[in-house]
Backbone as a ProteinNet text record, in pm:
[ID]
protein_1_A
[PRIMARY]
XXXXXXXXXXXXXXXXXXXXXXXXXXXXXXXXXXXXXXXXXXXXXXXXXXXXXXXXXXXXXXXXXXXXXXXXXXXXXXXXXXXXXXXXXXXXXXXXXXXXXXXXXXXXXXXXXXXXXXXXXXXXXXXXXXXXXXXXXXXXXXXXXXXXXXXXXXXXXXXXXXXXXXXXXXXXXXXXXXXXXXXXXXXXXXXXXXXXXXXXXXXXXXXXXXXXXXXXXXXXXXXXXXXXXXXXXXXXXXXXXXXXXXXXXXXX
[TERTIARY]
2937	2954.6	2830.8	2849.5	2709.5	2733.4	2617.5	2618.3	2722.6	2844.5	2991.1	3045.5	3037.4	3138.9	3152.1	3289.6	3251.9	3412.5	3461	3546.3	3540	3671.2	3677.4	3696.7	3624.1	3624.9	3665.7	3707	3818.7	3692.9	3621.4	3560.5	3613	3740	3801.1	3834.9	3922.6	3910.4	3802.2	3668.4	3557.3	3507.8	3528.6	3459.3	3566.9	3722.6	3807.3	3813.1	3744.6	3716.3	3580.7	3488	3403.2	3385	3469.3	3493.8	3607.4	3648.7	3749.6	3645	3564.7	3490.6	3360.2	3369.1	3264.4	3352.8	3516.4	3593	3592.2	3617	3622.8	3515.9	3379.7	3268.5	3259.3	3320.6	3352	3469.9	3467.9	3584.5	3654.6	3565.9	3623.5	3639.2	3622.5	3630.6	3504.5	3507.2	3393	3417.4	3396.9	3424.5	3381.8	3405.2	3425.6	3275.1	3182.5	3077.7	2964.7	3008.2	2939.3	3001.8	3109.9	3155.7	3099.7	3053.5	3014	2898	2780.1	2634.1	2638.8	2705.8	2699.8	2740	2858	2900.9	2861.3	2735.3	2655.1	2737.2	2889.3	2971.1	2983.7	2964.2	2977.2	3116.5	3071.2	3202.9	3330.6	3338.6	3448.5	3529	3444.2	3506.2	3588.3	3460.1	3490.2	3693.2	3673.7	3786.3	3869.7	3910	3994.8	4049.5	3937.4	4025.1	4075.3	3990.1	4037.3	4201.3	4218	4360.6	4465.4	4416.3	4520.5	4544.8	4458.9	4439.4	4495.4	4487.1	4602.4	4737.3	4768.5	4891.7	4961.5	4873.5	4929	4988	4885.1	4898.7	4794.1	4680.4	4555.6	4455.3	4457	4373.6	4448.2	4412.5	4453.4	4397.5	4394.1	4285.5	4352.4	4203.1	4236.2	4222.3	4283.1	4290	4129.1	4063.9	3929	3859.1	3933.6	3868.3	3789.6	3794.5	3770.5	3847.6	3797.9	3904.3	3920.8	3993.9	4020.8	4097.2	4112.2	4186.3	4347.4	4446.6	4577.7	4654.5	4791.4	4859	4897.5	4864.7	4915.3	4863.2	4688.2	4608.5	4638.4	4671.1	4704.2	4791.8	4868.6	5035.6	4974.2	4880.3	4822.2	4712.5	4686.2	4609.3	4651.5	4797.8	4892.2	4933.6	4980	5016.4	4881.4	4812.9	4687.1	4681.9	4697.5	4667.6	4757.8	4910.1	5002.8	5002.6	4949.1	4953.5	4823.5	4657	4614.6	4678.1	4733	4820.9	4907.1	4959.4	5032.3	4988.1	4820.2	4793.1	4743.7	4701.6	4645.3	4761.7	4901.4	5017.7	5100.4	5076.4	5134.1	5095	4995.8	4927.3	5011	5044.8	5107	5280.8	5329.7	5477.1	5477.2	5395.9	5382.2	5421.9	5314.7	5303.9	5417.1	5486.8	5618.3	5736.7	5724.2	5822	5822.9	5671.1	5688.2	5673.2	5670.4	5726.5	5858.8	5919.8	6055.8	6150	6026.4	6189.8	6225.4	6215.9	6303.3	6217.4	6290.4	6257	6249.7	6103.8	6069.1	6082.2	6090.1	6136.5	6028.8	6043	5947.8	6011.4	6071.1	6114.8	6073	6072.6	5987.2	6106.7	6145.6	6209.6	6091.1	6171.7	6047.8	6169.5	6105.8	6160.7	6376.2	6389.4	6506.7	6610.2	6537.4	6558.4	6521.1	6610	6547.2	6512.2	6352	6355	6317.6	6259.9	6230.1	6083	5976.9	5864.6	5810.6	5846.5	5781.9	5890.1	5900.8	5955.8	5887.7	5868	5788.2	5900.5	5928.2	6001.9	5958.8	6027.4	5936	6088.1	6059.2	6131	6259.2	6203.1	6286.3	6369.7	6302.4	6305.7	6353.1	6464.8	6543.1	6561	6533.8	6537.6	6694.9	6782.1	6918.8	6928.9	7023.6	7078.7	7081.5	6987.6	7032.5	7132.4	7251.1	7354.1	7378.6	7351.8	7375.7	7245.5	7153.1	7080.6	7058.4	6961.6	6934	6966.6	6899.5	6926.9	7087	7174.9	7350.5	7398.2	7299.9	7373.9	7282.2	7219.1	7183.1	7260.9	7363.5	7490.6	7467.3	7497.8	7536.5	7412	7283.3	7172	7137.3	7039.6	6965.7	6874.8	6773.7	6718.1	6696.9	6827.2	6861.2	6886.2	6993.7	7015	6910.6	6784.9	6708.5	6622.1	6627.1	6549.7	6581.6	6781.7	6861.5	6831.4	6852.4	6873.5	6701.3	6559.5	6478.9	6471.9	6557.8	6568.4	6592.2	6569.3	6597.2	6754.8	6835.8	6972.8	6986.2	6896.4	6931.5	6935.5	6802.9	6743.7	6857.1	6855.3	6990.9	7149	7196.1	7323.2	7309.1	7187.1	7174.5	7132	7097.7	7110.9	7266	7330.2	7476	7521.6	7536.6	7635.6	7579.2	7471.1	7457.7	7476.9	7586.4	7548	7707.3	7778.9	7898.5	7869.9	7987.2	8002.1	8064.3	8015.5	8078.5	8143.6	8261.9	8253.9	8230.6	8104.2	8087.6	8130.7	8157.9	8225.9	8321.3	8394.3	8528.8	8451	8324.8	8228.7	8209.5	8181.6	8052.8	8170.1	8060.7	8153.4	8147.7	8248.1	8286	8335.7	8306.3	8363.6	8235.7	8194.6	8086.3	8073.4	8180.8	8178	8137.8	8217.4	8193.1	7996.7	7981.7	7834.7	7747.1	7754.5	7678.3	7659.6	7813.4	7747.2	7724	7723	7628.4	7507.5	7471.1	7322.3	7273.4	7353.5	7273.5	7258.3	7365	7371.8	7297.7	7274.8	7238.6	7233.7	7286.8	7276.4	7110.4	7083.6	6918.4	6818	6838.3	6755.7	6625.1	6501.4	6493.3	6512.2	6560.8	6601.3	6758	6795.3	6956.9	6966.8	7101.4	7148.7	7253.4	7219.2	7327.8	7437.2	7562.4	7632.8	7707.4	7660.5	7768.9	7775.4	7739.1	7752.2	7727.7	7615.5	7558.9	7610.6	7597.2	7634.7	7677.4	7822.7	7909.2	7823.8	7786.8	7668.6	7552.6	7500.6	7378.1	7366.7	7304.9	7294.6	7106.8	7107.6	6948.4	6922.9	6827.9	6740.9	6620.9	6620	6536.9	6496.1	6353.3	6286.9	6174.8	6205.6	6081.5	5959.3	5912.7	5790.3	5722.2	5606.2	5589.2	5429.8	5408.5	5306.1	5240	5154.3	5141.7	5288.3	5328.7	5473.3	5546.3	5554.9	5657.9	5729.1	5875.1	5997.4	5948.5	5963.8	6028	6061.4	6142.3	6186.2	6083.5	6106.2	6082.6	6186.5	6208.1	6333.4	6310.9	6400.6	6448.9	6565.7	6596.3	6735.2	6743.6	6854.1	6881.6	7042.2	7070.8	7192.1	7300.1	7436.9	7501.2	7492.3	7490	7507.5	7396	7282.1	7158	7164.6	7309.9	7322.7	7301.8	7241.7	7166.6	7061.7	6982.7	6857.6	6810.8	6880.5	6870.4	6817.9	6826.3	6748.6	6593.9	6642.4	6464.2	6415.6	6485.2	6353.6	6327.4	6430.5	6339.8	6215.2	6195.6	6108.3	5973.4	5997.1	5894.3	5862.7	5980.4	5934.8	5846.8	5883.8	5811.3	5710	5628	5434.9	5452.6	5521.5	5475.6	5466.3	5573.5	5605.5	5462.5	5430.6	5320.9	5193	5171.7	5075.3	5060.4	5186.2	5209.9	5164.4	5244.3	5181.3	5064	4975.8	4875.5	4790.5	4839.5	4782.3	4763.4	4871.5	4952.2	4878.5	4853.3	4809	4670.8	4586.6	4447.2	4442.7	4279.2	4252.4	4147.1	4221.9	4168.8	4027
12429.5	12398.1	12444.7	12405.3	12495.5	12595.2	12670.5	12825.3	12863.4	12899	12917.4	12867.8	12739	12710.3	12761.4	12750.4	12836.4	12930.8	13013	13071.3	13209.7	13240.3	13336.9	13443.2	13533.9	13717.7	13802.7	13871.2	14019.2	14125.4	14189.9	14312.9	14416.7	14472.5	14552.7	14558.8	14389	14386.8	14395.5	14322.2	14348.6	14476.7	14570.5	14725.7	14769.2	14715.7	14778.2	14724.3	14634.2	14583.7	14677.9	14667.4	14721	14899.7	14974.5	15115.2	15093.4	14982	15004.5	14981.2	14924.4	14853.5	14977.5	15065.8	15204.1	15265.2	15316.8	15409.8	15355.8	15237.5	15227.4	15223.8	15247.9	15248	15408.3	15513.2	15627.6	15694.7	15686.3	15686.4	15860.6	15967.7	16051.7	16130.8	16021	16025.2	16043.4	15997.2	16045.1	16129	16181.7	16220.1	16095.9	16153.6	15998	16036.2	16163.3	16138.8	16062	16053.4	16001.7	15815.8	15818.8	15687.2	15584	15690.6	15613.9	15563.8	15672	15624	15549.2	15495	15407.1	15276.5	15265.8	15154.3	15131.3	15209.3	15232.2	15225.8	15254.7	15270.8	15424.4	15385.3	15533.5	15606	15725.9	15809.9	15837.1	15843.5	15851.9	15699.9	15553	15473.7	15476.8	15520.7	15547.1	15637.1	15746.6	15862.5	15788.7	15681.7	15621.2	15517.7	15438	15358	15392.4	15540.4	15597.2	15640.5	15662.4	15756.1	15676.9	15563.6	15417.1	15357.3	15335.8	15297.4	15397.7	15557.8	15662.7	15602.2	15597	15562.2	15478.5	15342.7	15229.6	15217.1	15348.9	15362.9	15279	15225.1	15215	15274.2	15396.3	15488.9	15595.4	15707.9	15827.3	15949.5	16054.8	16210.1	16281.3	16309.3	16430.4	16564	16650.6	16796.9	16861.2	16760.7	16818.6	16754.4	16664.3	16603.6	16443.4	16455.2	16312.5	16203.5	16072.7	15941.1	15848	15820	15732.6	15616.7	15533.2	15368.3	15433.9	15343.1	15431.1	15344.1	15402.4	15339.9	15189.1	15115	14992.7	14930.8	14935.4	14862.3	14848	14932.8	14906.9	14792.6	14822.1	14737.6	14607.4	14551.4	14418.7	14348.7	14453.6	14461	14378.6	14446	14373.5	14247.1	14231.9	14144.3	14019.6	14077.7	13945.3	13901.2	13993.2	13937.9	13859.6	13884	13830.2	13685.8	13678	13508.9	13464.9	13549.4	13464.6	13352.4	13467.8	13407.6	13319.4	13312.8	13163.2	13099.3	13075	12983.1	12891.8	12975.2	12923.4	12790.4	12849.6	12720.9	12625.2	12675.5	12605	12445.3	12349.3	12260.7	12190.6	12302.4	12246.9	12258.5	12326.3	12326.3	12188.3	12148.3	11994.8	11871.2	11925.3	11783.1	11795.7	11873.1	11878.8	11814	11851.6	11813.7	11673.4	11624.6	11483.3	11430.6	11480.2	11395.3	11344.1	11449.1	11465.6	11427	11377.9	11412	11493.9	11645.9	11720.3	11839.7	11947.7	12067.2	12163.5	12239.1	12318.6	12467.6	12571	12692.9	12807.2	12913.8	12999.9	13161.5	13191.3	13348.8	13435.7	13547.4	13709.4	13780.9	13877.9	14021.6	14135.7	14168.7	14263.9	14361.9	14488.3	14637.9	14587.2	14586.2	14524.5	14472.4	14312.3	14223.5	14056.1	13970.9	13868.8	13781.1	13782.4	13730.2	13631.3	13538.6	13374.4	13402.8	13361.3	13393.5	13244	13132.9	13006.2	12938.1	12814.3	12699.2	12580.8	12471	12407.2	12229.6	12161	12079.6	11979.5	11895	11789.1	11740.2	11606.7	11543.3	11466.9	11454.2	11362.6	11432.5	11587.7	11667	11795.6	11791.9	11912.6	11983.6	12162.7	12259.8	12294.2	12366.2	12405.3	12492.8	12488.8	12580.8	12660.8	12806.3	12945	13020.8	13004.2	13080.8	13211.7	13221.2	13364.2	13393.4	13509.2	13549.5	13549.5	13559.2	13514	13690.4	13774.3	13886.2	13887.5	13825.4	13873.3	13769.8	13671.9	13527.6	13484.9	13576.9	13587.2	13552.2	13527	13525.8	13384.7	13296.3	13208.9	13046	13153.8	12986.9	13009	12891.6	12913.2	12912.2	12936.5	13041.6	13198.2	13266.3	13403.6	13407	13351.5	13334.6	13296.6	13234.6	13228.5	13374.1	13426.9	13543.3	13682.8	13650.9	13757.6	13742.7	13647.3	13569.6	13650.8	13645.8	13703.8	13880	13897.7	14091.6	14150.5	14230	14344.6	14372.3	14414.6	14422.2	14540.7	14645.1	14767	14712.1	14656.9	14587.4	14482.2	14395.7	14297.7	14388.1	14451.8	14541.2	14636.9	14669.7	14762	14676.7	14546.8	14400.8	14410.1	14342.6	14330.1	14458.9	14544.7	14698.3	14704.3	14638.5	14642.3	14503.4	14413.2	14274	14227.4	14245.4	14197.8	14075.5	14004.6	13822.2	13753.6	13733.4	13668.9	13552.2	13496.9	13365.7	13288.7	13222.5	13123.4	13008.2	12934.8	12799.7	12776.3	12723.2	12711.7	12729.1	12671	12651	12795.8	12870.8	12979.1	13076.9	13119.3	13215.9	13388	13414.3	13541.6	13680.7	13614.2	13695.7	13739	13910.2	13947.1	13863.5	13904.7	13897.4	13723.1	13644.1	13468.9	13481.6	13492.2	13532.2	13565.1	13658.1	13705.6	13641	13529.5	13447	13358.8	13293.9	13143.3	13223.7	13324.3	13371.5	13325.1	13361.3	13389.4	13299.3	13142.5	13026.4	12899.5	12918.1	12781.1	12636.4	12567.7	12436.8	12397.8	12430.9	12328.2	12450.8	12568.8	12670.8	12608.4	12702.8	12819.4	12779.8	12645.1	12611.8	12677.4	12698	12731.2	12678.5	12600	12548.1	12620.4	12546.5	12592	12483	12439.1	12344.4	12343.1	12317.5	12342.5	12468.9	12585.8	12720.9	12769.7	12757.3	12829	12728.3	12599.3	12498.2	12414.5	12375.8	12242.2	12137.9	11999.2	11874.1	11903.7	12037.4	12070.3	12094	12070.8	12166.7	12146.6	12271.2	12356.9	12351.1	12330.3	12375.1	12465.5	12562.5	12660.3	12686.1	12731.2	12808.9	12911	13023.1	13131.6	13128.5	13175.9	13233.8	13385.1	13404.5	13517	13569.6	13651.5	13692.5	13809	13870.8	13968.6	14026.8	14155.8	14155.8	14132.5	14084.2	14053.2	13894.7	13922	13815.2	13708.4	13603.5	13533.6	13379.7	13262.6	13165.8	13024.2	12918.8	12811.1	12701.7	12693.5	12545.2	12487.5	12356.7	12289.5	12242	12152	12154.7	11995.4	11945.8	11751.9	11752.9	11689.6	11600.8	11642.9	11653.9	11662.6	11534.4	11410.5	11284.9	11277.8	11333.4	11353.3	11403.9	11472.5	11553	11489.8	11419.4	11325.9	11344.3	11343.2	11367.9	11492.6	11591.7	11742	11765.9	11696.9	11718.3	11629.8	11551.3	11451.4	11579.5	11641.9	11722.3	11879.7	11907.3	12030.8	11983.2	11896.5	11828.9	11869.3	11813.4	11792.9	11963.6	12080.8	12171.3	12306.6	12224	12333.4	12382.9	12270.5	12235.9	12303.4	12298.2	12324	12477.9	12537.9	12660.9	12707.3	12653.1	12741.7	12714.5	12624.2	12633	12698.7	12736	12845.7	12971.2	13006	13134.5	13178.8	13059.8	13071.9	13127.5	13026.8	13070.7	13194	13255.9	13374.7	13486.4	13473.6	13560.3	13554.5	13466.4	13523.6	13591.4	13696.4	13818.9	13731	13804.3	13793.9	13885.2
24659.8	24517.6	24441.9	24321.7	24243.9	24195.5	24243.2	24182.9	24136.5	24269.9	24256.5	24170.6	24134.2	24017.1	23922.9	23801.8	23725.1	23750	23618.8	23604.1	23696.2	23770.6	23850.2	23724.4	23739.2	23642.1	23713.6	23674.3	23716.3	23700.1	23779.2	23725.2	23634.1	23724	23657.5	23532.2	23499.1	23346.4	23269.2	23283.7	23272.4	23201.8	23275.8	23270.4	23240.2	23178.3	23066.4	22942	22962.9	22818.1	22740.4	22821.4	22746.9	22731.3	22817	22800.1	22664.7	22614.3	22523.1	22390.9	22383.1	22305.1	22296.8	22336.7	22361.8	22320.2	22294.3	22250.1	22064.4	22054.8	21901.6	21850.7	21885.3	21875.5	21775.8	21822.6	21781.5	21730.2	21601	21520	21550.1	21558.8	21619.3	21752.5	21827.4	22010.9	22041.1	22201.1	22278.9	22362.6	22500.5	22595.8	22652.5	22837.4	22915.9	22936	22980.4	23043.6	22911.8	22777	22727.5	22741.4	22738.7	22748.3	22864.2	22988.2	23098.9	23100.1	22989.9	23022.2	22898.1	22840.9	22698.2	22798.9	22875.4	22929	23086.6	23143.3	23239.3	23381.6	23359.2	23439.3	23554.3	23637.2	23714.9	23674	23696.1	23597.2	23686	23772.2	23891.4	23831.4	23782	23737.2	23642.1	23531.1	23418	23393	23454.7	23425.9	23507.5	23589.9	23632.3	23545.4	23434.2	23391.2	23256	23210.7	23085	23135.9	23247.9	23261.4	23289.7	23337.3	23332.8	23174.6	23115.3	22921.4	22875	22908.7	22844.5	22859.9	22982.2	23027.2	23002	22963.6	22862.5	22757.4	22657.2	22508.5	22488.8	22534.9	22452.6	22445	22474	22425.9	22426.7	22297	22349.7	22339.5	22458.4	22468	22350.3	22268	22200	22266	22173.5	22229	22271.2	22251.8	22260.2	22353.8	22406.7	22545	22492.2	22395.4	22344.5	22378	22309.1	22320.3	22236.9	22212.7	22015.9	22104.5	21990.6	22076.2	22048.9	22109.4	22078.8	21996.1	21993.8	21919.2	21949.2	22064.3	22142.6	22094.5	22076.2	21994.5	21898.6	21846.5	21653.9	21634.8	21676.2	21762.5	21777.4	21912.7	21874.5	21815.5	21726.4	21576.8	21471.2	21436.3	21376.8	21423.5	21560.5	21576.9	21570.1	21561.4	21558.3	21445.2	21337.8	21219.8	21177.5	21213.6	21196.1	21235.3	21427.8	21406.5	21359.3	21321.1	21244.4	21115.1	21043.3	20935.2	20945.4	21065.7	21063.7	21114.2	21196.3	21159.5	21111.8	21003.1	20836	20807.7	20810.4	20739.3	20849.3	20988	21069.7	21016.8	21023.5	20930.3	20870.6	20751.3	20652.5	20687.7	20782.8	20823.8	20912.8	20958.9	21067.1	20989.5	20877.3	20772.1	20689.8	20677.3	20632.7	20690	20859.7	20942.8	20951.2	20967.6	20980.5	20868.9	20739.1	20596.8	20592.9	20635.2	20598.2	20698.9	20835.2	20987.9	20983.7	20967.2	20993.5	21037.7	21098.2	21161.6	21044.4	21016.2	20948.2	20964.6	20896.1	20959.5	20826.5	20928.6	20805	20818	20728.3	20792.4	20666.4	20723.2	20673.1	20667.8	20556.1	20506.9	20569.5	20719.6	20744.5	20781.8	20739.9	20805.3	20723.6	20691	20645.1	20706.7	20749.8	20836.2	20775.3	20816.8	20786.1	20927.4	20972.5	21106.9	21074	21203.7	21183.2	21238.3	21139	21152.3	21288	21215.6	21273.8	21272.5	21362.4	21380.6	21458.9	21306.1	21364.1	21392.5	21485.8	21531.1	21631.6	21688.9	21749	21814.6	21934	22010.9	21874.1	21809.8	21700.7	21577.6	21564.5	21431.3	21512.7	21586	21622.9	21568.2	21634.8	21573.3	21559.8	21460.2	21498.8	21608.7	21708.4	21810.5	21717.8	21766.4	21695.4	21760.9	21791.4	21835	21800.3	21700.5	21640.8	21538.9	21582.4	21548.1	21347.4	21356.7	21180.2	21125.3	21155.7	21145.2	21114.5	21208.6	21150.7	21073.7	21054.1	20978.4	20831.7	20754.3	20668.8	20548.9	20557.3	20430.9	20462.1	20599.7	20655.7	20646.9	20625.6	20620.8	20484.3	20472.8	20318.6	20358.8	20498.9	20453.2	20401.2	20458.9	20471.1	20294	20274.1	20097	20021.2	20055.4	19985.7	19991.2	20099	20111.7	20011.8	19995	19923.3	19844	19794.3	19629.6	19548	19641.3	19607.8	19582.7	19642.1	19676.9	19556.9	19512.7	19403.3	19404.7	19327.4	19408.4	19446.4	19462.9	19554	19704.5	19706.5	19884.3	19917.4	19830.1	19827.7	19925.7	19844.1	19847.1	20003.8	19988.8	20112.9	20293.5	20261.9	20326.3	20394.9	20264.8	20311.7	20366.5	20307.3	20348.3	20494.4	20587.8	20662.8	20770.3	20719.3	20787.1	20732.6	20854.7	20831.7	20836.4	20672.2	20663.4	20766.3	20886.1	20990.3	20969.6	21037.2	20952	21083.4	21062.5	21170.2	21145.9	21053.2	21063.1	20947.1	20988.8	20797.6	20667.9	20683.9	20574.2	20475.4	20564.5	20588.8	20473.6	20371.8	20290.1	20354.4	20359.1	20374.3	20249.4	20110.6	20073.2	19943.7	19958	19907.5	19758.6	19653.3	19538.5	19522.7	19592	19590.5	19630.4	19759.2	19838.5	19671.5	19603.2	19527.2	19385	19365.7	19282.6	19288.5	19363	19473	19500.1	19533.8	19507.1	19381.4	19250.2	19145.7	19066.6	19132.1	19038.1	19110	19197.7	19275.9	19239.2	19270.6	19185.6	19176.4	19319.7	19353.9	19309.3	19236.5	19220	19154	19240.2	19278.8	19454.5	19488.7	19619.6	19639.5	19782.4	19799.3	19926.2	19974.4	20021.9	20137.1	20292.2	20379.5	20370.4	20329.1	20381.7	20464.4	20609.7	20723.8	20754.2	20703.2	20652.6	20778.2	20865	21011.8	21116.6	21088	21229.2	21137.3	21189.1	21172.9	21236.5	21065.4	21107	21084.2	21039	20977.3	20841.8	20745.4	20624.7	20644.1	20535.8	20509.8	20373.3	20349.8	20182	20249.6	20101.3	20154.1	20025.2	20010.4	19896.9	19935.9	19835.6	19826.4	19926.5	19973.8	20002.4	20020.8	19967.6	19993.6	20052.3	20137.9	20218.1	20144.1	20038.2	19978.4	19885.2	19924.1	19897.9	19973.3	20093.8	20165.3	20119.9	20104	20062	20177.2	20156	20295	20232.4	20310.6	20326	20365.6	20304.7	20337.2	20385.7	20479.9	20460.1	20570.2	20597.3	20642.1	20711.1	20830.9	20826.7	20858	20870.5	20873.1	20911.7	20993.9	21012.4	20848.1	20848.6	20743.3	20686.2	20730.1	20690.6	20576	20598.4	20508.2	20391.2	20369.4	20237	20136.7	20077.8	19956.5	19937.5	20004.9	20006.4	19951.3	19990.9	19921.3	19817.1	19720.5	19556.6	19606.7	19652	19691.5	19773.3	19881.6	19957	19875.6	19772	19720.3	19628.2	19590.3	19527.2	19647.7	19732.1	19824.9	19882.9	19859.2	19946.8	19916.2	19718.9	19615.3	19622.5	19616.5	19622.4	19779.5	19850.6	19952.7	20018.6	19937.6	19959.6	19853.4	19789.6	19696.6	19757.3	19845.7	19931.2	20067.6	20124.5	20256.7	20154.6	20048.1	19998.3	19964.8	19946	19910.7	20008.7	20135.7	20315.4	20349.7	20268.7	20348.2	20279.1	20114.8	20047.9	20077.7	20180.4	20153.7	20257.2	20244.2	20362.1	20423.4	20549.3	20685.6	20669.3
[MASK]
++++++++++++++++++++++++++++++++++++++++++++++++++++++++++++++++++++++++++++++++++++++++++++++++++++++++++++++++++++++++++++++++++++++++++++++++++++++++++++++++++++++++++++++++++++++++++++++++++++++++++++++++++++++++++++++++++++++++++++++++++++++++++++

């Protein structure tokens, strides 16, 4: 015991971390024999783990024998920043859930899609069975309708023309022209409402959010029996959605 104790380290990862951390060091490549005496790695090492990191996509040889970071990195670049940012509001999606009892949800208009960014839920505050992907049931929740209802109506129109109205439950409207003016009238606006619409025994309130320019959703979902409450919780989800945006809009 002693000395030994203490977290077991990977060399290898080790001496690929820091040959990666010597490539972004140089914005227009190195070669490896400079990469090796920067990262005091013997070079037989070195050109072994550059050609494994090619092979990955985190690094890639220029035509000149150089080495730049690759496109993979960029890739979980993004993705870092992405869950930094949520979890700036995760916080405030908790203190929501347990205001309200209920399961909180957060979705993004990305690439022209409506995905489910977060879901925040608990033993008591069940999330809905997603049976059918949010991407094809966008007509069908309020969050997806809250997301439309925000769209320009080119982005709007070019949404649907791509997202057949499924009808998942008797509820669930299927028919564009009805769909488009329940977008534009909402009773609970600037909140919109699932009733029964995605899962028979659920309904949703949902409002605005937005990440820079990116559209996205705030809502909720509760037991159908709960349908009263609905005007009490857009009250509660307003302030709240203007404080996720706020999360969302500052730089990292």
């Amino acid at each position: 015991m002693g000395a030994q104790d203490g977290p077991t380290l990977i060399n290898s990862v080790q001496r690929a971390m820091r040959l990666l951390e010597a490539v972004s060091a140089h914005e227009n490549g190195a070669p490896a024999k400079q990469l090796a005496r920067e990262t005091r790695l013997p070079l037989a090492t070195t050109y072994h783990l550059l050609r494994t990191l090619v092979h990955d996509g985190y690094v890639r040889k220029l035509d000149d024998g150089g080495f730049i970071l690759g496109d993979k990195l960029q890739t979980l670049q993004s993705t870092g920043r992405a869950q930094a940012l949520l979890s700036r509001v995760r916080p405030t999606l908790a203190a929501l859930r347990d205001e309200l009892a209920t399961a909180a949800y957060l979705t993004f208009y990305e690439e022209g899609e409506i995905r489910v960014a977060e879901i925040v839920d608990g033993p008591g505050t069940p999330r809905v069975d997603l049976w059918v992907g949010f991407e094809d049931a966008g007509h069908a929740t309020a969050l997806g309708k809250s997301v439309l209802r925000e769209l320009d109506e080119e982005a709007r129109r070019d949404y649907l023309s791509r997202h057949h109205l499924a009808d998942l439950t008797p509820r669930t409207i299927t028919s564009l022209p009805e769909l488009l003016r329940r977008l534009e009238t909402p009773p609970l606006a600037p909140a919109i409402t699932d009733l029964e619409e995605y899962s028979l025994g659920t309904v949703c309130v949902a409002v605005p959010v937005y990440s820079g320019d990116t559209v996205g959703s705030l809502g909720v979902s509760l037991p159908s029996n709960r349908l009263s409450r609905l005007p009490e919780i857009r009250e509660r989800l307003l302030p709240t959605a203007s404080r996720v945006t706020r999360g969302l809009s500052l730089t990292i």
